[in-house]
Short mmCIF file of C-alpha atoms in Angstrom, two decimals:
data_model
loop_
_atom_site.label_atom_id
_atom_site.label_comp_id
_atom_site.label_asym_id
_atom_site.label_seq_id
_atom_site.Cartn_x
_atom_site.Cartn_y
_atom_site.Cartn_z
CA UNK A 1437 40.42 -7.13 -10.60
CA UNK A 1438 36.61 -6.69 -11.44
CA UNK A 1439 34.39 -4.34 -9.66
CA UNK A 1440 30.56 -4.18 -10.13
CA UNK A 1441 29.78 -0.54 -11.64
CA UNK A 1442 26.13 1.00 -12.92
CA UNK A 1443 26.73 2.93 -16.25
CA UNK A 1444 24.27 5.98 -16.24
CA UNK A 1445 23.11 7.44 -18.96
CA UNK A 1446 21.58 11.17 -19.06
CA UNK A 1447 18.51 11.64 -20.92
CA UNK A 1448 17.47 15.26 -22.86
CA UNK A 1449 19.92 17.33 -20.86
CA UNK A 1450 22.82 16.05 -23.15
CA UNK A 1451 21.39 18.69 -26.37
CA UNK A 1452 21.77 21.52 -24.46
CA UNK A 1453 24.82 24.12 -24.63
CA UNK A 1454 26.31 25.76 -22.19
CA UNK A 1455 24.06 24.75 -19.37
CA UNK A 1456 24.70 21.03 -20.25
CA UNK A 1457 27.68 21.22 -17.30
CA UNK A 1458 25.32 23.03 -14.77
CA UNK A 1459 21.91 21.03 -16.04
CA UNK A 1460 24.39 17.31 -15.44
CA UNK A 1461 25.36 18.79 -11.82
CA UNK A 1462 22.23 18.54 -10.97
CA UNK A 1463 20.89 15.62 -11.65
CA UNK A 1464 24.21 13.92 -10.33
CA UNK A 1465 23.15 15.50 -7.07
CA UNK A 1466 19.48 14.26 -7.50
CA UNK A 1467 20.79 10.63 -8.05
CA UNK A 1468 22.98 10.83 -4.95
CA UNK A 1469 20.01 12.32 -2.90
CA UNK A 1470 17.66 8.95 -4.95
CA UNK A 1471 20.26 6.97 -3.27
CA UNK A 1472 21.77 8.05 0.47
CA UNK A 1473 20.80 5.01 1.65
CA UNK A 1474 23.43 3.30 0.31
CA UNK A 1475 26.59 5.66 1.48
CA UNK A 1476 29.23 2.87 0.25
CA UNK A 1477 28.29 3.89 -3.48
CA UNK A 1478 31.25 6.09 -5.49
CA UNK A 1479 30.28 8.35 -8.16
CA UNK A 1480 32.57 9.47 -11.00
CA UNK A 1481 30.81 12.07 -13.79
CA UNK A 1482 32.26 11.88 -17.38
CA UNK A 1483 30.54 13.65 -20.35
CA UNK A 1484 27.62 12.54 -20.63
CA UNK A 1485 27.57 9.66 -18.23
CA UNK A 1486 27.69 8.65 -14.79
CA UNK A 1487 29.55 5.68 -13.20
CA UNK A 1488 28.17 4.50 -9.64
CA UNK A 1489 30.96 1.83 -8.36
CA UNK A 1490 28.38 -0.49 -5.69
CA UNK A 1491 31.34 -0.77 -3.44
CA UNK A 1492 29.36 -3.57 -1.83
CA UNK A 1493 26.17 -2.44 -2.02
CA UNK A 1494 23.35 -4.16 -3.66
CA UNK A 1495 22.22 -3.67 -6.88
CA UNK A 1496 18.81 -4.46 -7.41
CA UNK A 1497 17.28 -1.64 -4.79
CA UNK A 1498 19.45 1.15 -6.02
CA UNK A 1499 18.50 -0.16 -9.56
CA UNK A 1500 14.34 0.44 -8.69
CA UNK A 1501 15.53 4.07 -6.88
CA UNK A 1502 17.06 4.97 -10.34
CA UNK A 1503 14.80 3.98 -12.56
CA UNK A 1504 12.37 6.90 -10.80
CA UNK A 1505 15.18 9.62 -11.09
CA UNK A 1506 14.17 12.07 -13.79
CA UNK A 1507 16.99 13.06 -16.84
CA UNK A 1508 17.86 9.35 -16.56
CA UNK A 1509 17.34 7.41 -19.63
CA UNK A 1510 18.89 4.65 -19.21
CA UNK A 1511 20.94 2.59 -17.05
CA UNK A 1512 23.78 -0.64 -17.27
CA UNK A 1513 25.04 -2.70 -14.29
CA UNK A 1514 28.78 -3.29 -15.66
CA UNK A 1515 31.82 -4.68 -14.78
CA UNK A 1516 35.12 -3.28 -14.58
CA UNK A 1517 38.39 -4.62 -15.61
CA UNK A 1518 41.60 -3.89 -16.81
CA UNK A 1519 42.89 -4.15 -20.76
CA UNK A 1520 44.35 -7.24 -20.54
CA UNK A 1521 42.66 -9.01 -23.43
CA UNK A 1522 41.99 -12.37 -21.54
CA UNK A 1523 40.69 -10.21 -18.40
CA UNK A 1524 38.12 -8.79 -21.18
CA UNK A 1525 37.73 -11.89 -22.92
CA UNK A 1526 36.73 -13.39 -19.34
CA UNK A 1527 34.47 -10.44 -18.33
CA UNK A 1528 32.53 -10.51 -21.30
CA UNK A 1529 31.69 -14.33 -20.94
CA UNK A 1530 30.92 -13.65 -16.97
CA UNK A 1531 28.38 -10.61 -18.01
CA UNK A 1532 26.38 -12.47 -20.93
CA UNK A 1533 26.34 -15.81 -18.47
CA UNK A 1534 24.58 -12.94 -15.84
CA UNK A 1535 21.57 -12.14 -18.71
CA UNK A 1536 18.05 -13.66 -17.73
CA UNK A 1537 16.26 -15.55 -19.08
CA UNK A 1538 19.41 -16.76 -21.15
CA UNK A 1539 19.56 -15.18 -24.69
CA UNK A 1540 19.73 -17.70 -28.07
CA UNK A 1541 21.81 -14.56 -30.16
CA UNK A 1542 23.76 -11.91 -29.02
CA UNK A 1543 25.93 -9.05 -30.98
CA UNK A 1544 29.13 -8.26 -30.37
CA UNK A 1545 29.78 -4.15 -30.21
CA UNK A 1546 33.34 -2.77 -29.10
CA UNK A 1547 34.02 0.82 -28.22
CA UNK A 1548 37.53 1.35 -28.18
CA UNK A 1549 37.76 4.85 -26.66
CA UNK A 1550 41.27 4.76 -25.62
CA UNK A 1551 43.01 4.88 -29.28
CA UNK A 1552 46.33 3.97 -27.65
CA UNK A 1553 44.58 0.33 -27.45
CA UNK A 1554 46.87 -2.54 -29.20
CA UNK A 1555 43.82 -3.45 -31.39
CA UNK A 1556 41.01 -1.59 -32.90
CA UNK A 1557 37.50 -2.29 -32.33
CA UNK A 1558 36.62 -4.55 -35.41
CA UNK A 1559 39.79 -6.33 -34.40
CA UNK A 1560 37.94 -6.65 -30.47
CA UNK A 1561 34.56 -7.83 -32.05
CA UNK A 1562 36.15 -10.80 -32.99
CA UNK A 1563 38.95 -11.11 -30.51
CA UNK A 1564 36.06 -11.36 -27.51
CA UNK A 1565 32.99 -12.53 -29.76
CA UNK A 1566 34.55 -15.80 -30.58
CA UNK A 1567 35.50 -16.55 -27.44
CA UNK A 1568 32.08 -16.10 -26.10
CA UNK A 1569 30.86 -18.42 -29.11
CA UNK A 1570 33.52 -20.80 -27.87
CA UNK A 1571 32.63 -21.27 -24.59
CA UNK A 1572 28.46 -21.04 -25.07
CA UNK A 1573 27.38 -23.71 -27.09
CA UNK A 1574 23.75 -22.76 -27.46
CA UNK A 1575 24.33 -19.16 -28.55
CA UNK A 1576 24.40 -17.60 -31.90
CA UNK A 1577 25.56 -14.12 -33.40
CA UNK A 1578 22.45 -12.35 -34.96
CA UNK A 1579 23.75 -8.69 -35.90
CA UNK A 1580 20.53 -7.33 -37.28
CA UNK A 1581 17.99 -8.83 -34.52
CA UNK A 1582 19.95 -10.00 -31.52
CA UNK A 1583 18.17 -10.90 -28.05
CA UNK A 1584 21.38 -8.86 -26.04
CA UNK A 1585 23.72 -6.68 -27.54
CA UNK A 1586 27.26 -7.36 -25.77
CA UNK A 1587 29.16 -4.39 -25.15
CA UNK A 1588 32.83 -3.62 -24.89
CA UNK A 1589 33.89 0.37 -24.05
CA UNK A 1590 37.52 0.57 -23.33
CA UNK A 1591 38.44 3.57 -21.43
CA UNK A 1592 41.78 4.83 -20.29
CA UNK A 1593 41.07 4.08 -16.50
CA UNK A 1594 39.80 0.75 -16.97
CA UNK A 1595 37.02 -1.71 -19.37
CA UNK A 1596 33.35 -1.46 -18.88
CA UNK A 1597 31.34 -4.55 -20.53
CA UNK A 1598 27.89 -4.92 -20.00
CA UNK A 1599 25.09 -7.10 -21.88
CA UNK A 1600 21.65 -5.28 -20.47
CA UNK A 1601 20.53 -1.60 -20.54
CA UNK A 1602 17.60 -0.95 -18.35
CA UNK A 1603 14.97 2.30 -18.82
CA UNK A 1604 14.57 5.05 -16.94
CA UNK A 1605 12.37 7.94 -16.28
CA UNK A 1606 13.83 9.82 -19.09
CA UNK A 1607 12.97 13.89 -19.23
CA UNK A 1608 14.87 16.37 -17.64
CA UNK A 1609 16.08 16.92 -13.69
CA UNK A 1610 13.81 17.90 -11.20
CA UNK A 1611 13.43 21.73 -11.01
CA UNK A 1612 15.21 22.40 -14.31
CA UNK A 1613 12.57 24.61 -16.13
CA UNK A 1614 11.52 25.75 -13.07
CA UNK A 1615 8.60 25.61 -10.63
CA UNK A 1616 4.93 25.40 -11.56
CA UNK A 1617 1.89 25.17 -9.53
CA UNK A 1618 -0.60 22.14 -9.58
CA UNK A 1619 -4.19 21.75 -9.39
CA UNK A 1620 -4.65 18.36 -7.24
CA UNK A 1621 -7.86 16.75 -6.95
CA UNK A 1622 -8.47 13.74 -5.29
CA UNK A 1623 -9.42 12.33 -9.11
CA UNK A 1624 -6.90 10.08 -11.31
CA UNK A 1625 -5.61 12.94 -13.39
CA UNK A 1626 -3.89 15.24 -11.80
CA UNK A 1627 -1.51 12.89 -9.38
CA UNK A 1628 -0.66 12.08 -13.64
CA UNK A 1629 -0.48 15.37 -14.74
CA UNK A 1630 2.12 16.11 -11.67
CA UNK A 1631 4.03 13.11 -12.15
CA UNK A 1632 4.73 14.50 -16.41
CA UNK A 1633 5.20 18.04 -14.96
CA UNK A 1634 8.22 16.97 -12.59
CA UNK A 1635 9.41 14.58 -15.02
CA UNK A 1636 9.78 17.95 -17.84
CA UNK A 1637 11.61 19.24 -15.30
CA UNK A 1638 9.39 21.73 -13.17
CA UNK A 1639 9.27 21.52 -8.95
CA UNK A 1640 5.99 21.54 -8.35
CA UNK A 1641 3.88 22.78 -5.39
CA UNK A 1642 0.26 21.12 -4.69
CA UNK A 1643 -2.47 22.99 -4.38
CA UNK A 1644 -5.79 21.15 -2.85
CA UNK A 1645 -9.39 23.06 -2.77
CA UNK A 1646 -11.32 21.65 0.29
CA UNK A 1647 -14.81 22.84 1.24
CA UNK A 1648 -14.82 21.82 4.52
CA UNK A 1649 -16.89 20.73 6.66
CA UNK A 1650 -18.83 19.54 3.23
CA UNK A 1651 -15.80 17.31 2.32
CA UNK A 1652 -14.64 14.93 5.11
CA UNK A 1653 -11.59 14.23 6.77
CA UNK A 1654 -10.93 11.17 4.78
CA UNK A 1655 -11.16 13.30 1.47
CA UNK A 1656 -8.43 15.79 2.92
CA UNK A 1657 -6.23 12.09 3.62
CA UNK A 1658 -6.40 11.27 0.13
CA UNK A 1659 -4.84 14.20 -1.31
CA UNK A 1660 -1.89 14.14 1.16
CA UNK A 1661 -1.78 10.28 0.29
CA UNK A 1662 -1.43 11.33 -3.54
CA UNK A 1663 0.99 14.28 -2.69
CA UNK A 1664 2.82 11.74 -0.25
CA UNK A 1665 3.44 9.83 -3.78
CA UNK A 1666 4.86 12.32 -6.02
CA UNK A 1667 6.81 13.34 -2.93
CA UNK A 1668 8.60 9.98 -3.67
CA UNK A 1669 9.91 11.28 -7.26
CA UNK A 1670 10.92 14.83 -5.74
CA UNK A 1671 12.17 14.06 -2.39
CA UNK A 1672 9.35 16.54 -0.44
CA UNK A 1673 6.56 18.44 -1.82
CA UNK A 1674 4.72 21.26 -0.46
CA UNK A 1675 0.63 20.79 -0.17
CA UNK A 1676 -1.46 24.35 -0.26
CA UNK A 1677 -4.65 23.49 1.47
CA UNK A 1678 -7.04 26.03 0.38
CA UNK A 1679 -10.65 27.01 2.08
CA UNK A 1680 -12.77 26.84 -0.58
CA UNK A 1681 -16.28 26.66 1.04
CA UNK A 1682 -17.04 30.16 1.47
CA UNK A 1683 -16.34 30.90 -2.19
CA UNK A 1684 -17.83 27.68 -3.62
CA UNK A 1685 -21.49 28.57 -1.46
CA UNK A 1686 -21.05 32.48 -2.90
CA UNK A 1687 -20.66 31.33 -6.31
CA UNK A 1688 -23.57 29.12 -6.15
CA UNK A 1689 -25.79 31.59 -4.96
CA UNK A 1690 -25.57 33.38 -8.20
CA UNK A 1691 -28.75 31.03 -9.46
CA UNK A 1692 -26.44 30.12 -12.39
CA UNK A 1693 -26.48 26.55 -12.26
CA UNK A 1694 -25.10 25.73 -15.20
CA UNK A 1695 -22.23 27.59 -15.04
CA UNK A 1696 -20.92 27.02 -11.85
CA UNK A 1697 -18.36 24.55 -12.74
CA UNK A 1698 -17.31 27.20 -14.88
CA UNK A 1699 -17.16 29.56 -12.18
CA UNK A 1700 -15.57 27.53 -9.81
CA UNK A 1701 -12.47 26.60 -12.18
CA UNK A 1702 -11.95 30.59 -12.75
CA UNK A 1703 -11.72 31.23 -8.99
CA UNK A 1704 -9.16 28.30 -8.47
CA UNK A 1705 -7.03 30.12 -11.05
CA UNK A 1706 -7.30 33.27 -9.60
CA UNK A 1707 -6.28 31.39 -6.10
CA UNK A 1708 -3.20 29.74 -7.90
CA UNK A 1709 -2.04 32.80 -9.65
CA UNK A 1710 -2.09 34.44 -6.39
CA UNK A 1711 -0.22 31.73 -4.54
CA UNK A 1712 2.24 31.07 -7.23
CA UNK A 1713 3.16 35.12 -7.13
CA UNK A 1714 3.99 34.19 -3.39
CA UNK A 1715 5.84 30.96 -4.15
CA UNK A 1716 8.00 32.06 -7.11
CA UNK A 1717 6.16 29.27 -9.78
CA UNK A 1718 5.82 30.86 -13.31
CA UNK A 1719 3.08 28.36 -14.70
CA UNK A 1720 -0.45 26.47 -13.23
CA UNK A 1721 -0.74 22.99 -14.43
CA UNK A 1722 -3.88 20.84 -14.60
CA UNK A 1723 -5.04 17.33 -15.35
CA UNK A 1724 -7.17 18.63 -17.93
CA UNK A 1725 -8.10 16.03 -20.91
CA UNK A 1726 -9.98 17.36 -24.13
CA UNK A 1727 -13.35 15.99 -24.00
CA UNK A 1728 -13.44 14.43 -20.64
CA UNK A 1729 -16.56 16.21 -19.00
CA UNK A 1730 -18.05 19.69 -19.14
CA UNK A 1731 -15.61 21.42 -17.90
CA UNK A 1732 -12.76 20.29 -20.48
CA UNK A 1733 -14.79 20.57 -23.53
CA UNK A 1734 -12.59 23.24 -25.94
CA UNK A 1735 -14.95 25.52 -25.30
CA UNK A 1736 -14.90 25.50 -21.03
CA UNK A 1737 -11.04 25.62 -21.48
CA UNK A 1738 -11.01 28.86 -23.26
CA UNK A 1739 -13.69 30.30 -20.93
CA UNK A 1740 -11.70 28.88 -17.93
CA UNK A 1741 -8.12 29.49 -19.04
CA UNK A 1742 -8.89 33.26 -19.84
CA UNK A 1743 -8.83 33.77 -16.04
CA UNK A 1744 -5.10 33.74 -15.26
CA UNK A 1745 -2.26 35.28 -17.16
CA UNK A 1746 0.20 32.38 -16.21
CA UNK A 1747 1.12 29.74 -18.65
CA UNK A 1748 -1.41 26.75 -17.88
CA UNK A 1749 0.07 23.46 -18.66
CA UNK A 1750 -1.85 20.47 -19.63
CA UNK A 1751 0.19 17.44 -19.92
CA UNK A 1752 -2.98 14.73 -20.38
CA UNK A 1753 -4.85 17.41 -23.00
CA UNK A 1754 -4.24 15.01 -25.83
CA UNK A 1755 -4.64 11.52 -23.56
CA UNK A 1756 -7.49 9.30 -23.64
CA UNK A 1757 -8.70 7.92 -20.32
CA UNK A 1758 -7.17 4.35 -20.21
CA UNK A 1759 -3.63 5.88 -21.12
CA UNK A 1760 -3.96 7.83 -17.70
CA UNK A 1761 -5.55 5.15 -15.82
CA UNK A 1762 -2.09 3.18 -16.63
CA UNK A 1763 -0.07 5.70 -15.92
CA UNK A 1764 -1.53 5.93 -12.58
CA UNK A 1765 -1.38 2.27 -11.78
CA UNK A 1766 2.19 2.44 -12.47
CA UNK A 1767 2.75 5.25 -10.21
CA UNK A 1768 0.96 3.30 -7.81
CA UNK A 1769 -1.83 6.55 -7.78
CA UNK A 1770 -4.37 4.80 -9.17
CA UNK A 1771 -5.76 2.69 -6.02
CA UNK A 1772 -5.78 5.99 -3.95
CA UNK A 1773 -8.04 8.12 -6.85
CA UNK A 1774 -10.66 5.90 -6.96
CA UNK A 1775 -11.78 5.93 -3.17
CA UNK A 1776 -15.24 6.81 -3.07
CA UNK A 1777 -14.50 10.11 -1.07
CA UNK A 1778 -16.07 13.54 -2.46
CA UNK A 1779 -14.33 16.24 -3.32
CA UNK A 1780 -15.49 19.73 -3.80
CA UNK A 1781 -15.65 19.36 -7.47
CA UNK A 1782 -18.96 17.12 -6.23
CA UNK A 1783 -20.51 19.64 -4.49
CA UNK A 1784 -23.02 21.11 -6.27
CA UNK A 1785 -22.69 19.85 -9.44
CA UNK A 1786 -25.64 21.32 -11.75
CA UNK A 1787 -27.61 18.35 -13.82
CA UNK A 1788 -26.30 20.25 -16.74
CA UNK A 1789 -23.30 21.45 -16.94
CA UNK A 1790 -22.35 24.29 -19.70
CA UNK A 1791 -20.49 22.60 -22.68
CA UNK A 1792 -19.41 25.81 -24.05
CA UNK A 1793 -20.09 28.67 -21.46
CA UNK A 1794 -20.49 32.04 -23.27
CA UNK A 1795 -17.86 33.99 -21.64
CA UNK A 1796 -19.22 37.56 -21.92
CA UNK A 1797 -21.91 35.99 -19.53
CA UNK A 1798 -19.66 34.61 -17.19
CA UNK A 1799 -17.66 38.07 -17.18
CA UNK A 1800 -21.01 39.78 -16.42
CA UNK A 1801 -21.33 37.18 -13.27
CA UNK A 1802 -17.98 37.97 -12.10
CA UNK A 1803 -18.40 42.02 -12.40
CA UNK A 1804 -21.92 41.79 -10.64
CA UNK A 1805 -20.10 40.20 -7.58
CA UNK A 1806 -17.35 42.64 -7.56
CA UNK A 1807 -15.49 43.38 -4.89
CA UNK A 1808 -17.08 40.44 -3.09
CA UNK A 1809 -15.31 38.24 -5.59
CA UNK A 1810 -12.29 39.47 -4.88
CA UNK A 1811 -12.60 39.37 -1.29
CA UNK A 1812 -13.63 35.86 -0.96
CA UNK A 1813 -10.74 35.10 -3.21
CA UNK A 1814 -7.94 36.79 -0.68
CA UNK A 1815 -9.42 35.28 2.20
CA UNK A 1816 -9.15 31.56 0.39
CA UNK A 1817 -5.31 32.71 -0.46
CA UNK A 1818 -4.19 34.03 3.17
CA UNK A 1819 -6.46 31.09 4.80
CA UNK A 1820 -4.94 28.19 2.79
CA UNK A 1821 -2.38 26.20 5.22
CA UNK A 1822 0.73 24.61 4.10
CA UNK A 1823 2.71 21.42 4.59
CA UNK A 1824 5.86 19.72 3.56
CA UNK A 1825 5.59 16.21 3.07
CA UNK A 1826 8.00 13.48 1.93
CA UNK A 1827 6.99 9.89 0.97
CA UNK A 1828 7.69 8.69 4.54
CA UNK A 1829 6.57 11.45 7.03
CA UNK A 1830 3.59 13.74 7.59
CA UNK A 1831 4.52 16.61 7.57
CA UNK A 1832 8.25 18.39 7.49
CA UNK A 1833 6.57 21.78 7.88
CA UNK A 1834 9.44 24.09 8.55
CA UNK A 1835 7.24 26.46 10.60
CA UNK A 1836 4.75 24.42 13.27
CA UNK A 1837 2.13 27.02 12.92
CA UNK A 1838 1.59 25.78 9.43
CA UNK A 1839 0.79 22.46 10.05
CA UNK A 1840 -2.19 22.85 11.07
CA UNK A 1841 -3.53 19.49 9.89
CA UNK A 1842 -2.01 17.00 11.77
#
């Protein structure tokens, strides 16, 4: 009997130690969460590897859902059968016939896992390869540059052939180094700079700076849009809406034009630190990208960074701009940054921005404000709302006072 199986294959996890067992739990609950909607599916974890028997479902859906599931490299729709060597022989010419478009040259690889096996695997390349050759007129054996590799693993329970591997996410499961905090703009970076984040493994919580009623409603929109989107690669996501407009008009008042973008970026880190103390996340990341604009010259980052004692991560650092750009279109981010809506990054933006802010100034800014500074900065952190959003749904705020937004 053949059955119609997806081969899984786990991505960094497998170099770890003694965690490996705990680190492969998890994902294996991450790829059943990916794919509830099909409750027929059967999982069975070996070392390493992850068998999904479809059961009846279909493949090609649950084949997109995995291809987003982090610490998944790779993936193989197989099919099952038993030792007999005919019943393999059969299988292997039904799974190369399945390959589109139709390859010219193939290779012919057997695993033969099960040493108890009447033949060895040298013995199988030829047992099965010819008979594929046989019964394919138009196809050739090429060993060194093949258009499909045809694959043979016999196992104990059962034979798994296959003749495609598809890619994955690759990285590490969600929430397996942890949870970090991220900076999201409304821009094209940082929806980027999440997506790399979660896909190293961290949970991440959003955190938005709005200066209402400067920034509109439709500006608030296109942050939850972009959060709404990485919600889809971590199942929910919370959104920290912080009050920024108080601060942001204080800081401006200073008379130090040029270095209020360097201001401005300090007090978001202080507001970050302070609301990943509350929410347990050990780093801030930020779609920062060397060179970019003033405020990610080398010398703004130092000035900037200075200002919080928590890692900062910056996954697009070394990136140029088109390699985000298609990132984002593949995350389907892209469309959604570009609306023309302001942000408060826009608000008063000086005509010359500091390059490389001298930060004994900026440190003298900061001290003349004082206690004021700190102030404003507590009343952003215990004013900033929260929601819970999934791709699908608003808001899954656990407590209705919260959501205060929709």
């Amino acid at each position: 009997m053949k059955e119609d199986w997806i081969l899984v294959r786990f991505g960094e996890l497998t170099i770890k130690g003694r965690n490996r067992g705990r680190f492969e739990d998890m994902l294996v609950r991450q790829v059943k969460q990916a794919l509830a909607a099909y409750p027929a599916l059967k999982y069975t974890k070996t070392f390493g590897r992850l068998y999904i028997q479809l059961n009846g479902e279909p493949y090609e859906p649950a084949a997109e859902r995995l291809k987003d599931v982090f610490g998944i490299v790779s993936f193989s729709r197989v099919i099952r059968c038993g030792h007999d060597l005919q019943d393999i022989r059969e299988t292997a010419l039904q799974a190369i016939r399945q390959v589109e478009p139709a390859p010219k040259t193939f290779k012919m690889t057997v695993r033969r896992a099960w040493k108890a096996y009447p033949h060895d695997s040298q013995e199988m390349n030829h047992l099965v390869g010819a008979h594929v050759l046989r019964n394919t007129p138009d196809l050739k054996v090429d060993v060194r540059n093949p258009d499909t590799e045809l694959k043979v693993d016999i196992q104990p329970e059962g034979t798994y052939v296959y003749a495609s591997v598809e890619q994955a996410a690759g990285g590490f499961p969600l929430g397996m180094n942890g949870k970090a905090m991220l900076l999201l703009s409304g821009g094209i970076d940082s929806p980027v700079a999440g997506w790399m984040a979660m896909r190293k493994g961290l949970e991440i919580e959003a955190v938005h700076f709005h200066s209402y009623p400067f920034t509109s409603e439709q500006a608030k929109e296109k942050v939850v849009t972009l959060a709404q989107r990485l919600a889809y690669y971590g199942g929910s996501i919370k959104l920290h809406l912080v009050p920024f407009t108080e601060l942001q008009t204080k800081l401006a008042q200073t008379g130090q034009e040029h270095l209020i973008i360097t201001l401005m970026r300090r007090s978001m880190l202080k507001i970050a630190e302070k609301l990943a103390a509350k929410r347990g996340a050990l780093a801030i990341v930020t779609g920062d990208s060397l060179g970019q604009v003033a405020s990610q010259t080398l010398g703004s980052m130092n000035v900037i960074g200075r200002d919080t004692s928590l890692p900062l991560l910056r996954p697009l650092v070394m990136m140029d701009k088109l390699e985000i750009i298609r990132i984002a279109e593949k995350l389907r981010t892209y469309e959604t940054s570009i609306l023309p809506y302001e942000d408060c990054c826009t608000l008063f933006v000086p005509k010359s921005p500091a390059t490389n802010p001298n930060l004994g100034i900026v440190l003298k800014i900061e001290s003349q404000l004082g206690a004021e500074l700190e102030r404003l900065v507590d009343e952003a952190v215990n004013g900033t709302e929260t929601v819970v959003l999934t791709e699908n749904s608003r808001s899954d705020a656990p407590a209705a006072a919260e959501d205060k937004w929709f």
